[in-house]
């Protein structure tokens, strides 16, 4: 039940755990990514810091004149690139470089180029490029957007696309917008989606979800080092760390294009360079730190936006986008597992074992989360692990509170009846105490003051109470010192027993030793009281050993820890027989049989006892044998 409640509570508060869920997701992603190599068909041409330094003397800082991109497009077409995706917004006309716009428009004609366009809620519906929007078939409706469309002179572009990268449910980018609904109908595809469509020659249509959780692709450190050593290209060392896809400096592409225009290739370097681009999907975008297109992703705190688009294209090409696991089903599974683990934890008394079970449960959830993500499912692993951990904490807390209540109950029940040593033993082993009633082998002792009624009548009440209190205090101290349990006071009589609540295999011997010391202490009290002019007292003690019922007996409102049974009745009868036989301590044959020969014992008689078919032999104990 506790596991069920904990799981339900966490399911209800699962949104609060999302930041931690994504932290776990990102950690697992970093492990999985190195086992998911990037698609070799994708290449990134990066405007890196090195490219900026190389191009700035001739073309200034970005945004570069359109003629630079025209040169790049011409070179990529010449190299045989399949699709060219430009992750740079080239909207409007460049009044300062009109010839560059014309050259760019010419380069677009017949080229497989996808242009990036900004999308905004307050922007108008595209007019010139409306034919390049996609059909939206049965997709989930979201707020439609408008488009800052490029200049009409760029209408020859093969496609347009959105490049908005919105963070997911945490600060990192986890989802990729595949398309955005556009005002007046249709959808603006993402850069990755339009690029892959161009690569496959597919129709412009999308249905279903408009965003998907990404699966990230990475290369090993050894591959990164080998790539650097092979290219010896400083542009591959951009501030975001290693770009996961083959990276070519934008300045190298422009220089190659200029060399082709001028027919210069003295060292024959262009052919090998262009071979790297043949049949590739080429993304052009910013990778330099100062161009502010770096995003936080599970793989890096500074991932170029162009690489995110390339990663999404990789997922689309290989159908490796992750999927969110069915949330109701996940929570149902979490509740069932938490309930099962809660039942297992609650059934085990060992804190160590229950903790190990909880750790195992957390480990199972962690492994399941890892395996699920390996197979493309994003699971709420933290909620699952937390349900197990919270279940263990809650059960431990409940058990601790129950133990505290039990301890208090035991202290309340036994604190006044047993010695501190026995109470400590009971508290250390509460499972050995059966509250209620149980049959157990016990030794019962009754003691009584002889002629107490006459003493009371002959003395002042205050003096009687003072004497009785002192006497009873000393008797109880002796009884507890010998490991006995005080049952009750019956007027001036004291009733005690041994072997409950704590087990004591020596209980008959302890009871007899206790009786001997009680007689000796009473003699000391009598001697002192006589010197003080007080009444002299004598006591009689009866001891029997046998089975009796011991436990909390009484009404629901008031009860006490006591013993009942024939063995108790016999002990009381033996105490009263001391008057008849003029003795101080009488034990039954059942007690004598278990106390050995260390006592000075004298046979007295066989007495008929109610509930016994045969007479019971009784004996007087005069002290320890060496005292005889």
Coordinates of C-alpha atoms in Angstrom, one line a residue:
X1 CA 0.0 0.0 0.0
X2 CA 2.8 2.4 0.8
X3 CA 4.5 1.7 -2.5
X4 CA 1.3 2.3 -4.3
X5 CA 0.7 5.6 -2.5
X6 CA 4.3 6.7 -3.2
X7 CA 4.1 5.9 -6.9
X8 CA 0.8 7.7 -7.2
X9 CA 2.2 10.8 -5.5
X10 CA 5.2 10.8 -7.8
X11 CA 3.0 10.3 -10.8
X12 CA 1.0 13.3 -9.8
X13 CA 4.1 15.4 -9.2
X14 CA 6.0 14.1 -12.2
X15 CA 6.3 17.5 -13.8
X16 CA 8.5 18.6 -10.8
X17 CA 10.9 15.9 -11.7
X18 CA 11.3 16.8 -15.3
X19 CA 14.6 18.8 -14.9
X20 CA 16.2 15.8 -13.2
X21 CA 14.6 13.5 -15.8
X22 CA 16.4 15.4 -18.5
X23 CA 19.7 15.4 -16.6
X24 CA 19.5 11.6 -16.6
X25 CA 18.4 11.5 -20.2
X26 CA 21.4 13.7 -21.2
X27 CA 23.9 11.6 -19.2
X28 CA 22.6 8.4 -20.9
X29 CA 22.6 10.2 -24.3
X30 CA 26.3 11.0 -24.0
X31 CA 27.0 7.3 -23.4
X32 CA 24.8 6.1 -26.3
X33 CA 25.8 8.8 -28.7
X34 CA 29.4 7.5 -29.1
X35 CA 27.9 4.1 -30.2
X36 CA 25.7 5.9 -32.8
X37 CA 28.1 7.2 -35.4
X38 CA 27.0 10.1 -37.6
X39 CA 25.6 9.3 -41.1
X40 CA 28.6 9.6 -43.5
X41 CA 26.3 11.2 -46.1
X42 CA 26.2 14.4 -44.1
X43 CA 28.9 17.1 -44.2
X44 CA 29.0 20.5 -42.5
X45 CA 30.7 23.5 -44.0
X46 CA 31.3 25.8 -41.1
X47 CA 31.8 29.5 -40.8
X48 CA 34.4 29.0 -38.1
X49 CA 36.8 31.5 -36.4
X50 CA 39.4 30.4 -38.9
X51 CA 37.0 31.1 -41.8
X52 CA 36.2 34.5 -40.4
X53 CA 39.9 35.5 -40.3
X54 CA 40.4 34.2 -43.8
X55 CA 37.4 35.9 -45.4
X56 CA 37.2 39.2 -43.5
X57 CA 39.9 41.1 -45.6
X58 CA 37.9 40.6 -48.8
X59 CA 34.3 40.2 -47.6
X60 CA 34.1 41.7 -44.1
X61 CA 32.2 40.1 -41.2
X62 CA 29.0 38.2 -41.6
X63 CA 26.5 38.6 -43.0
X64 CA 28.6 38.0 -46.0
X65 CA 27.6 39.4 -49.4
X66 CA 25.4 37.0 -51.4
X67 CA 28.2 36.5 -53.9
X68 CA 30.1 34.5 -51.3
X69 CA 27.3 32.0 -51.1
X70 CA 27.0 32.0 -54.8
X71 CA 30.6 31.0 -55.1
X72 CA 30.0 28.3 -52.5
X73 CA 26.9 26.9 -54.2
X74 CA 28.7 26.8 -57.6
X75 CA 31.6 24.9 -56.1
X76 CA 29.3 22.4 -54.3
X77 CA 27.4 21.7 -57.5
X78 CA 30.6 21.3 -59.3
X79 CA 31.7 18.8 -56.6
X80 CA 28.5 16.8 -57.0
X81 CA 26.8 17.6 -53.6
X82 CA 23.2 16.1 -53.6
X83 CA 21.6 18.8 -51.4
X84 CA 22.8 22.2 -50.1
X85 CA 21.1 23.4 -46.9
X86 CA 22.0 27.0 -45.9
X87 CA 21.4 27.6 -42.2
X88 CA 21.8 31.4 -42.7
X89 CA 18.8 33.7 -43.2
X90 CA 19.2 35.4 -46.6
X91 CA 15.9 37.4 -46.7
X92 CA 15.3 40.6 -48.4
X93 CA 17.7 42.2 -50.9
X94 CA 21.3 43.5 -50.2
X95 CA 21.1 47.0 -51.4
X96 CA 24.8 47.5 -50.9
X97 CA 25.7 44.5 -53.1
X98 CA 23.0 44.2 -55.8
X99 CA 25.4 42.3 -58.1
X100 CA 25.8 39.8 -55.3
X101 CA 22.1 39.2 -55.2
X102 CA 21.9 38.6 -58.9
X103 CA 24.8 36.2 -58.7
X104 CA 23.2 34.4 -55.9
X105 CA 19.9 34.2 -57.8
X106 CA 21.7 32.8 -60.8
X107 CA 23.5 30.2 -58.6
X108 CA 20.1 29.0 -57.2
X109 CA 18.7 28.3 -60.6
X110 CA 18.6 24.5 -60.9
X111 CA 20.6 23.9 -57.7
X112 CA 19.3 21.7 -54.9
X113 CA 19.5 24.5 -52.4
X114 CA 17.3 24.8 -49.3
X115 CA 17.1 28.4 -47.9
X116 CA 16.4 29.2 -44.3
X117 CA 13.7 31.7 -43.5
X118 CA 12.7 33.2 -40.1
X119 CA 9.2 32.3 -38.9
X120 CA 7.2 34.6 -36.6
X121 CA 3.7 34.6 -35.3
X122 CA 3.3 38.3 -36.3
X123 CA 4.8 37.7 -39.8
X124 CA 2.6 37.5 -42.9
X125 CA 1.9 34.4 -44.9
X126 CA 4.5 33.9 -47.7
X127 CA 3.3 34.9 -51.1
X128 CA 6.1 34.3 -53.6
X129 CA 7.2 31.1 -51.9
X130 CA 3.7 29.7 -51.0
X131 CA 4.2 26.9 -53.5
X132 CA 7.1 25.6 -51.5
X133 CA 5.0 25.1 -48.3
X134 CA 4.0 21.6 -47.3
X135 CA 0.6 20.1 -47.0
X136 CA -0.4 19.5 -43.4
X137 CA -2.3 16.3 -43.1
X138 CA -4.0 15.5 -39.7
X139 CA -1.2 16.9 -37.6
X140 CA -1.7 18.3 -34.2
X141 CA -2.7 22.0 -34.5
X142 CA -0.4 24.6 -33.0
X143 CA -0.3 28.4 -33.3
X144 CA 0.3 29.2 -37.0
X145 CA 3.2 31.4 -38.0
X146 CA 4.1 33.7 -40.8
X147 CA 7.3 33.9 -42.7
X148 CA 9.9 36.6 -43.5
X149 CA 10.3 35.2 -47.0
X150 CA 13.4 35.8 -49.2
X151 CA 13.5 38.3 -52.0
X152 CA 11.4 37.2 -55.0
X153 CA 14.5 37.1 -57.1
X154 CA 15.5 34.0 -55.1
X155 CA 12.4 32.1 -56.1
X156 CA 14.5 29.6 -58.0
X157 CA 15.6 28.0 -54.6
X158 CA 14.6 24.4 -54.5
X159 CA 12.9 24.9 -51.1
X160 CA 12.5 27.0 -48.0
X161 CA 12.6 25.9 -44.4
X162 CA 12.3 27.1 -40.8
X163 CA 15.3 27.1 -38.6
X164 CA 13.7 27.8 -35.2
X165 CA 15.4 25.8 -32.5
X166 CA 13.3 26.0 -29.3
X167 CA 14.6 24.4 -26.1
X168 CA 12.7 21.4 -24.9
X169 CA 11.5 20.7 -21.4
X170 CA 14.8 21.7 -19.9
X171 CA 17.5 24.2 -20.8
X172 CA 18.9 21.7 -23.3
X173 CA 17.5 21.2 -26.8
X174 CA 15.9 17.8 -26.8
X175 CA 13.2 18.1 -29.4
X176 CA 13.4 19.2 -33.0
X177 CA 10.6 21.1 -34.8
X178 CA 9.8 19.1 -37.9
X179 CA 7.4 21.7 -39.3
X180 CA 5.3 24.7 -38.2
X181 CA 1.7 25.4 -39.4
X182 CA 1.5 28.5 -41.5
X183 CA -1.3 31.1 -41.6
X184 CA -3.8 30.4 -44.2
X185 CA -2.9 26.7 -44.4
X186 CA 0.1 24.5 -45.1
X187 CA 3.3 24.0 -43.1
X188 CA 6.8 25.4 -43.1
X189 CA 9.2 22.4 -43.0
X190 CA 12.3 22.5 -40.9
X191 CA 15.7 22.7 -42.5
X192 CA 16.4 19.0 -41.9
X193 CA 13.0 17.9 -43.1
X194 CA 13.1 19.9 -46.4
X195 CA 16.7 18.8 -46.9
X196 CA 15.9 15.1 -46.6
X197 CA 12.9 15.6 -48.8
X198 CA 15.1 17.0 -51.5
X199 CA 17.6 14.2 -51.0
X200 CA 14.9 11.5 -51.4
X201 CA 12.7 13.3 -54.0
X202 CA 9.7 12.9 -51.7
X203 CA 6.4 15.0 -51.9
X204 CA 5.8 18.0 -49.7
X205 CA 3.4 16.5 -47.1
X206 CA 3.6 15.9 -43.4
X207 CA 1.2 14.2 -40.9
X208 CA 1.4 13.3 -37.3
X209 CA 3.6 15.0 -34.7
X210 CA 5.3 18.3 -35.7
X211 CA 8.2 17.8 -33.2
X212 CA 10.2 14.8 -32.2
X213 CA 12.8 14.0 -29.5
X214 CA 16.2 13.7 -31.1
X215 CA 18.6 10.9 -31.0
X216 CA 22.1 12.3 -30.9
X217 CA 25.0 11.0 -32.9
X218 CA 28.7 11.3 -31.8
X219 CA 32.1 9.9 -32.6
X220 CA 34.7 8.5 -30.2
X221 CA 37.6 10.5 -29.0
X222 CA 39.9 8.3 -31.1
X223 CA 37.9 9.1 -34.2
X224 CA 38.0 12.8 -33.4
X225 CA 41.8 12.8 -33.0
X226 CA 42.2 10.8 -36.2
X227 CA 40.0 13.2 -38.0
X228 CA 42.0 16.2 -36.8
X229 CA 45.3 14.5 -37.7
X230 CA 44.0 13.6 -41.2
X231 CA 42.6 17.0 -42.1
X232 CA 45.1 19.2 -40.1
X233 CA 42.4 21.8 -40.4
X234 CA 42.2 24.3 -37.6
X235 CA 38.7 25.1 -38.5
X236 CA 37.7 21.6 -37.1
X237 CA 38.6 22.9 -33.7
X238 CA 35.7 25.3 -33.2
X239 CA 34.8 26.6 -29.7
X240 CA 31.9 24.1 -29.3
X241 CA 34.4 21.3 -29.2
X242 CA 34.5 18.7 -32.0
X243 CA 31.7 18.9 -34.5
X244 CA 30.4 15.4 -34.8
X245 CA 30.0 15.5 -38.6
X246 CA 32.8 15.9 -41.1
X247 CA 33.6 19.6 -41.0
X248 CA 35.0 21.7 -43.8
X249 CA 35.9 25.4 -43.4
X250 CA 33.7 27.7 -45.3
X251 CA 36.7 29.7 -46.4
X252 CA 38.2 26.6 -48.0
X253 CA 35.0 26.1 -50.0
X254 CA 35.0 29.7 -51.2
X255 CA 38.7 29.6 -52.1
X256 CA 38.1 26.3 -54.1
X257 CA 35.3 28.0 -55.9
X258 CA 37.4 31.0 -56.8
X259 CA 40.2 28.8 -58.0
X260 CA 37.8 26.9 -60.3
X261 CA 36.5 30.2 -61.6
X262 CA 40.0 31.3 -62.5
X263 CA 41.1 27.9 -63.6
X264 CA 43.9 27.7 -61.0
X265 CA 44.8 24.3 -59.5
X266 CA 48.6 24.0 -59.7
X267 CA 49.0 21.3 -57.1
X268 CA 45.9 19.3 -58.1
X269 CA 44.3 19.8 -54.7
X270 CA 40.8 20.6 -55.9
X271 CA 39.8 17.1 -57.0
X272 CA 40.5 15.4 -53.6
X273 CA 38.8 18.3 -51.9
X274 CA 35.7 18.0 -54.1
X275 CA 35.6 14.3 -53.6
X276 CA 34.8 14.8 -50.0
X277 CA 31.6 16.6 -51.1
X278 CA 30.4 14.3 -53.8
X279 CA 26.9 12.8 -53.2
X280 CA 26.8 14.5 -49.8
X281 CA 24.2 16.4 -48.0
X282 CA 26.0 19.7 -47.2
X283 CA 24.9 22.0 -44.4
X284 CA 26.3 25.5 -44.4
X285 CA 26.2 27.4 -41.1
X286 CA 27.9 29.3 -38.4
X287 CA 30.2 27.5 -35.9
X288 CA 32.3 30.4 -34.7
X289 CA 31.7 31.6 -31.1
X290 CA 31.2 35.2 -31.9
X291 CA 28.3 34.6 -34.3
X292 CA 26.0 33.5 -31.5
X293 CA 24.5 30.4 -33.0
X294 CA 25.7 28.0 -30.3
X295 CA 23.1 26.0 -28.4
X296 CA 23.0 23.7 -25.3
X297 CA 22.5 20.1 -26.2
X298 CA 23.0 16.8 -24.3
X299 CA 26.4 16.4 -26.0
X300 CA 27.8 19.9 -25.4
X301 CA 27.0 23.3 -23.9
X302 CA 28.0 24.9 -27.1
X303 CA 26.7 23.0 -30.1
X304 CA 26.4 24.9 -33.4
X305 CA 22.9 25.3 -34.6
X306 CA 23.8 23.9 -38.0
X307 CA 25.0 20.7 -36.3
X308 CA 21.6 20.3 -34.7
X309 CA 19.9 20.5 -38.1
X310 CA 22.4 18.0 -39.4
X311 CA 21.7 15.7 -36.5
X312 CA 18.0 15.9 -37.2
X313 CA 18.5 15.1 -40.9
X314 CA 20.5 12.1 -39.7
X315 CA 17.6 10.9 -37.6
X316 CA 15.2 11.5 -40.5
X317 CA 17.4 9.6 -43.0
X318 CA 17.8 6.6 -40.7
X319 CA 14.4 6.8 -38.9
X320 CA 16.1 7.1 -35.6
X321 CA 14.2 9.8 -33.9
X322 CA 13.4 8.9 -30.4
X323 CA 9.8 8.5 -29.2
X324 CA 8.2 9.3 -25.9
X325 CA 7.1 6.2 -24.1
X326 CA 3.3 6.1 -23.4
X327 CA 3.0 8.1 -20.2
X328 CA -0.1 6.5 -18.7
X329 CA 1.4 3.1 -19.4
X330 CA 4.7 4.2 -17.8
X331 CA 3.0 5.4 -14.7
X332 CA 0.9 2.3 -14.5
X333 CA 4.0 0.2 -14.7
X334 CA 5.7 2.4 -12.1
X335 CA 2.8 2.0 -9.7
X336 CA 2.8 -1.8 -10.1
X337 CA 6.5 -2.1 -9.6
X338 CA 6.6 0.3 -6.6
X339 CA 3.7 -1.7 -5.0
X340 CA 5.5 -5.0 -5.5
X341 CA 8.8 -3.6 -4.2
X342 CA 6.9 -2.0 -1.3
X343 CA 5.4 -5.4 -0.4
X344 CA 8.8 -7.0 -0.6
X345 CA 10.5 -4.3 1.5
X346 CA 7.7 -4.3 4.0
X347 CA 7.9 -8.1 4.5
X348 CA 11.6 -8.0 5.4
X349 CA 12.6 -7.0 8.9
X350 CA 16.3 -6.4 8.1
X351 CA 17.0 -2.8 7.2
X352 CA 20.1 -3.9 5.3
X353 CA 18.3 -6.4 3.2
X354 CA 15.4 -4.0 2.5
X355 CA 17.9 -1.3 1.5
X356 CA 19.6 -3.7 -0.9
X357 CA 16.3 -4.5 -2.4
X358 CA 15.5 -0.8 -2.8
X359 CA 18.9 -0.3 -4.4
X360 CA 18.3 -3.2 -6.7
X361 CA 14.9 -1.7 -7.7
X362 CA 16.5 1.7 -8.5
X363 CA 19.1 -0.2 -10.5
X364 CA 16.5 -2.0 -12.5
X365 CA 14.7 1.2 -13.3
X366 CA 18.0 2.9 -14.3
X367 CA 18.9 -0.1 -16.5
X368 CA 15.5 -0.1 -18.1
X369 CA 15.7 3.6 -18.8
X370 CA 19.1 3.1 -20.4
X371 CA 18.0 0.2 -22.5
X372 CA 14.7 2.0 -23.5
X373 CA 16.7 5.0 -24.7
X374 CA 19.1 2.7 -26.6
X375 CA 16.0 1.4 -28.5
X376 CA 14.6 4.9 -29.1
X377 CA 12.2 5.3 -26.2
X378 CA 12.3 8.2 -23.7
X379 CA 11.1 6.9 -20.4
X380 CA 10.5 8.7 -17.1
X381 CA 13.3 6.9 -15.3
X382 CA 13.7 9.3 -12.4
X383 CA 10.1 9.0 -11.5
X384 CA 10.4 5.2 -11.5
X385 CA 13.6 5.2 -9.5
X386 CA 12.2 7.8 -7.1
X387 CA 9.1 5.7 -6.5
X388 CA 11.2 2.8 -5.3
X389 CA 13.5 5.1 -3.2
X390 CA 10.5 7.0 -1.7
X391 CA 8.8 3.7 -1.0
X392 CA 11.8 2.5 0.9
X393 CA 12.1 5.8 2.8
X394 CA 8.4 5.8 3.6
X395 CA 8.3 2.2 4.8
X396 CA 11.5 2.7 6.8
X397 CA 10.0 5.8 8.4
X398 CA 6.7 4.0 9.2
X399 CA 8.6 1.0 10.6
X400 CA 10.8 3.4 12.7
X401 CA 7.7 5.2 14.0
X402 CA 6.1 1.8 14.8
X403 CA 9.3 0.7 16.6
X404 CA 9.3 3.9 18.6
X405 CA 5.6 3.3 19.5
X406 CA 6.4 -0.3 20.4
X407 CA 9.4 0.8 22.5
X408 CA 7.2 3.2 24.4
X409 CA 4.6 0.6 24.8
X410 CA 7.1 -1.9 26.1
X411 CA 8.6 0.7 28.5
X412 CA 5.1 1.5 29.7
X413 CA 4.1 -2.1 30.1
X414 CA 7.3 -3.5 31.6
X415 CA 9.2 -0.5 33.0
X416 CA 7.6 -0.9 36.4
X417 CA 7.7 -4.6 36.6
X418 CA 11.2 -5.8 35.5
X419 CA 14.7 -4.8 36.2
X420 CA 16.5 -2.3 33.9
X421 CA 18.7 -5.1 32.5
X422 CA 15.6 -7.2 31.5
X423 CA 13.9 -4.1 30.1
X424 CA 17.0 -3.4 28.0
X425 CA 16.9 -6.9 26.7
X426 CA 13.2 -6.6 25.9
X427 CA 13.8 -3.4 24.0
X428 CA 16.7 -5.0 22.1
X429 CA 14.6 -8.0 21.1
X430 CA 11.0 -6.9 21.0
X431 CA 10.1 -9.8 18.7
X432 CA 10.6 -12.2 21.7
X433 CA 7.8 -10.5 23.5
X434 CA 4.3 -11.6 22.6
X435 CA 1.9 -9.0 23.8
X436 CA -1.5 -10.6 24.5
X437 CA -1.5 -14.1 26.0
X438 CA 0.9 -17.1 25.6
X439 CA 1.5 -20.3 27.5
X440 CA 4.9 -20.5 29.0
X441 CA 6.9 -22.4 31.6
X442 CA 7.2 -20.0 34.6
X443 CA 8.2 -19.9 38.2
X444 CA 5.8 -18.0 40.3
X445 CA 6.5 -16.5 43.8
X446 CA 4.0 -15.2 46.4
X447 CA 5.1 -13.5 49.6
X448 CA 2.9 -12.3 52.4
X449 CA 3.3 -10.6 55.9
X450 CA 2.1 -12.9 58.7
X451 CA -0.5 -11.2 60.9
X452 CA -0.5 -8.0 59.0
X453 CA -4.1 -7.2 60.0
X454 CA -3.2 -7.4 63.7
X455 CA -0.2 -5.1 63.2
X456 CA -2.3 -2.6 61.3
X457 CA -4.9 -2.5 64.2
X458 CA -2.2 -2.1 66.8
X459 CA -0.2 0.7 65.0
X460 CA -0.9 4.2 63.8
X461 CA -2.0 4.2 60.2
X462 CA 0.8 6.6 59.2
X463 CA 3.4 4.2 60.7
X464 CA 1.8 1.2 59.0
X465 CA 2.0 2.9 55.6
X466 CA 5.6 4.0 56.2
X467 CA 6.6 0.4 57.2
X468 CA 4.7 -1.1 54.4
X469 CA 6.2 1.2 51.8
X470 CA 9.8 0.5 53.0
X471 CA 9.1 -3.2 53.2
X472 CA 7.6 -3.5 49.7
X473 CA 10.3 -1.3 48.2
X474 CA 13.0 -3.6 49.5
X475 CA 11.1 -6.7 48.4
X476 CA 10.6 -5.4 44.8
X477 CA 14.3 -4.3 44.6
X478 CA 15.3 -7.9 45.5
X479 CA 12.8 -9.5 43.1
X480 CA 14.0 -7.3 40.2
X481 CA 17.7 -7.8 41.2
X482 CA 17.2 -11.6 40.7
X483 CA 15.6 -11.1 37.3
X484 CA 12.0 -11.5 38.3
X485 CA 9.0 -9.6 37.0
X486 CA 6.7 -7.9 39.5
X487 CA 3.1 -8.9 38.8
X488 CA 1.2 -7.0 41.4
X489 CA 0.7 -6.1 45.1
X490 CA -2.2 -7.8 46.8
X491 CA -2.5 -5.7 49.9
X492 CA 0.8 -6.5 51.8
X493 CA 1.5 -9.5 49.5
X494 CA 3.9 -9.4 46.6
X495 CA 3.4 -11.6 43.5
X496 CA 6.2 -12.1 41.0
X497 CA 7.3 -14.5 38.3
X498 CA 10.3 -15.5 36.2
X499 CA 10.9 -16.5 32.6
X500 CA 8.6 -13.8 31.1
X501 CA 8.8 -11.5 29.3
X502 CA 12.5 -12.3 28.9
X503 CA 13.5 -16.0 28.7
X504 CA 15.5 -17.3 31.6
X505 CA 16.5 -21.0 31.7
X506 CA 17.6 -20.6 35.3
X507 CA 14.3 -19.2 36.5
X508 CA 13.6 -21.8 39.3
X509 CA 17.0 -21.2 40.9
X510 CA 16.6 -17.4 40.7
X511 CA 13.2 -17.5 42.3
X512 CA 14.5 -19.6 45.3
X513 CA 17.5 -17.4 45.7
X514 CA 15.2 -14.3 45.6
X515 CA 13.1 -15.9 48.4
X516 CA 16.1 -16.6 50.6
X517 CA 17.3 -13.0 50.2
X518 CA 13.7 -11.7 50.9
X519 CA 13.7 -13.6 54.2
X520 CA 17.1 -12.3 55.2
X521 CA 16.2 -8.7 54.3
X522 CA 12.9 -9.0 56.3
X523 CA 14.9 -10.2 59.3
X524 CA 17.1 -7.1 59.0
X525 CA 14.1 -4.8 58.8
X526 CA 12.5 -6.6 61.8
X527 CA 15.6 -6.1 63.9
X528 CA 15.8 -2.4 63.1
X529 CA 12.1 -1.8 63.6
X530 CA 12.1 -3.5 67.0
X531 CA 14.8 -1.1 68.1
X532 CA 12.6 1.7 67.0
X533 CA 9.6 0.4 68.9
X534 CA 7.8 -0.7 65.8
X535 CA 6.0 -4.0 65.3
X536 CA 8.0 -7.0 64.4
X537 CA 7.0 -8.7 61.1
X538 CA 7.6 -12.1 59.5
X539 CA 6.8 -13.3 56.0
X540 CA 5.9 -16.5 54.3
X541 CA 6.8 -17.3 50.7
X542 CA 5.4 -19.9 48.3
X543 CA 7.1 -20.9 45.0
X544 CA 5.9 -23.1 42.2
X545 CA 7.1 -23.9 38.7
X546 CA 4.8 -24.9 35.8
X547 CA 2.9 -23.8 32.7
X548 CA 0.8 -20.7 32.9
X549 CA -0.7 -18.1 30.6
X550 CA 1.2 -14.8 30.7
X551 CA 0.5 -11.5 28.9
X552 CA -1.5 -8.3 28.8
X553 CA -4.7 -9.4 30.5
X554 CA -7.7 -7.2 31.5
X555 CA -10.2 -4.8 29.9
X556 CA -9.5 -2.7 26.8
X557 CA -9.4 0.4 29.1
X558 CA -7.2 -1.1 31.9
X559 CA -5.0 -4.1 31.7
X560 CA -1.8 -5.4 33.2
X561 CA 1.0 -7.8 32.4
X562 CA 0.1 -10.8 34.6
X563 CA -0.1 -14.6 34.8
X564 CA -3.0 -16.9 35.3
X565 CA -3.4 -20.7 35.7
X566 CA -3.2 -23.6 38.0
X567 CA 0.5 -23.1 38.5
X568 CA -0.3 -19.6 39.9
X569 CA -3.0 -21.0 42.2
X570 CA -0.6 -23.6 43.6
X571 CA 2.1 -21.0 44.4
X572 CA -0.5 -18.9 46.2
X573 CA -1.6 -22.0 48.1
X574 CA 2.0 -22.8 49.1
X575 CA 2.5 -19.4 50.5
X576 CA -0.5 -19.8 52.8
X577 CA 0.7 -23.2 54.0
X578 CA 3.6 -21.5 55.7
X579 CA 1.2 -20.7 58.6
X580 CA 0.2 -24.3 59.0
X581 CA 3.8 -25.7 58.8
X582 CA 5.4 -22.8 60.7
X583 CA 7.8 -22.3 57.8
X584 CA 9.0 -19.3 55.8
X585 CA 9.7 -20.7 52.3
X586 CA 7.7 -23.6 50.7
X587 CA 8.4 -24.9 47.2
X588 CA 6.6 -27.5 45.2
X589 CA 8.2 -30.7 43.9
X590 CA 8.1 -29.2 40.4
X591 CA 10.4 -26.4 41.5
X592 CA 12.6 -28.6 43.6
X593 CA 13.2 -30.9 40.6
X594 CA 14.9 -28.0 38.8
X595 CA 17.0 -26.2 41.4
X596 CA 19.7 -28.8 42.0
X597 CA 21.2 -29.7 45.3
X598 CA 22.6 -26.4 46.4
X599 CA 19.8 -25.6 48.8
X600 CA 19.0 -26.9 52.2
X601 CA 15.6 -28.5 51.6
X602 CA 13.3 -30.5 53.9
X603 CA 10.3 -32.6 52.8
X604 CA 7.1 -31.4 54.5
X605 CA 4.1 -33.2 53.1
X606 CA 1.9 -34.3 50.2
X607 CA -1.0 -31.9 49.8
X608 CA -4.1 -32.2 47.7
X609 CA -4.4 -29.3 45.3
X610 CA -7.4 -28.4 43.3
X611 CA -7.0 -29.3 39.6
X612 CA -4.4 -32.0 40.3
X613 CA -5.4 -35.7 40.3
X614 CA -2.5 -36.6 42.6
X615 CA -1.2 -34.9 45.7
X616 CA 1.8 -32.6 45.3
X617 CA 4.9 -33.0 47.4
X618 CA 6.0 -29.8 49.1
X619 CA 9.3 -28.8 50.7
X620 CA 10.7 -26.2 53.0
X621 CA 13.7 -24.3 51.8
X622 CA 15.9 -23.3 54.8
X623 CA 18.6 -21.6 52.9
X624 CA 21.7 -22.5 50.9
X625 CA 23.2 -25.9 51.7
X626 CA 26.5 -24.5 53.0
X627 CA 24.4 -22.5 55.5
X628 CA 22.9 -25.6 57.0

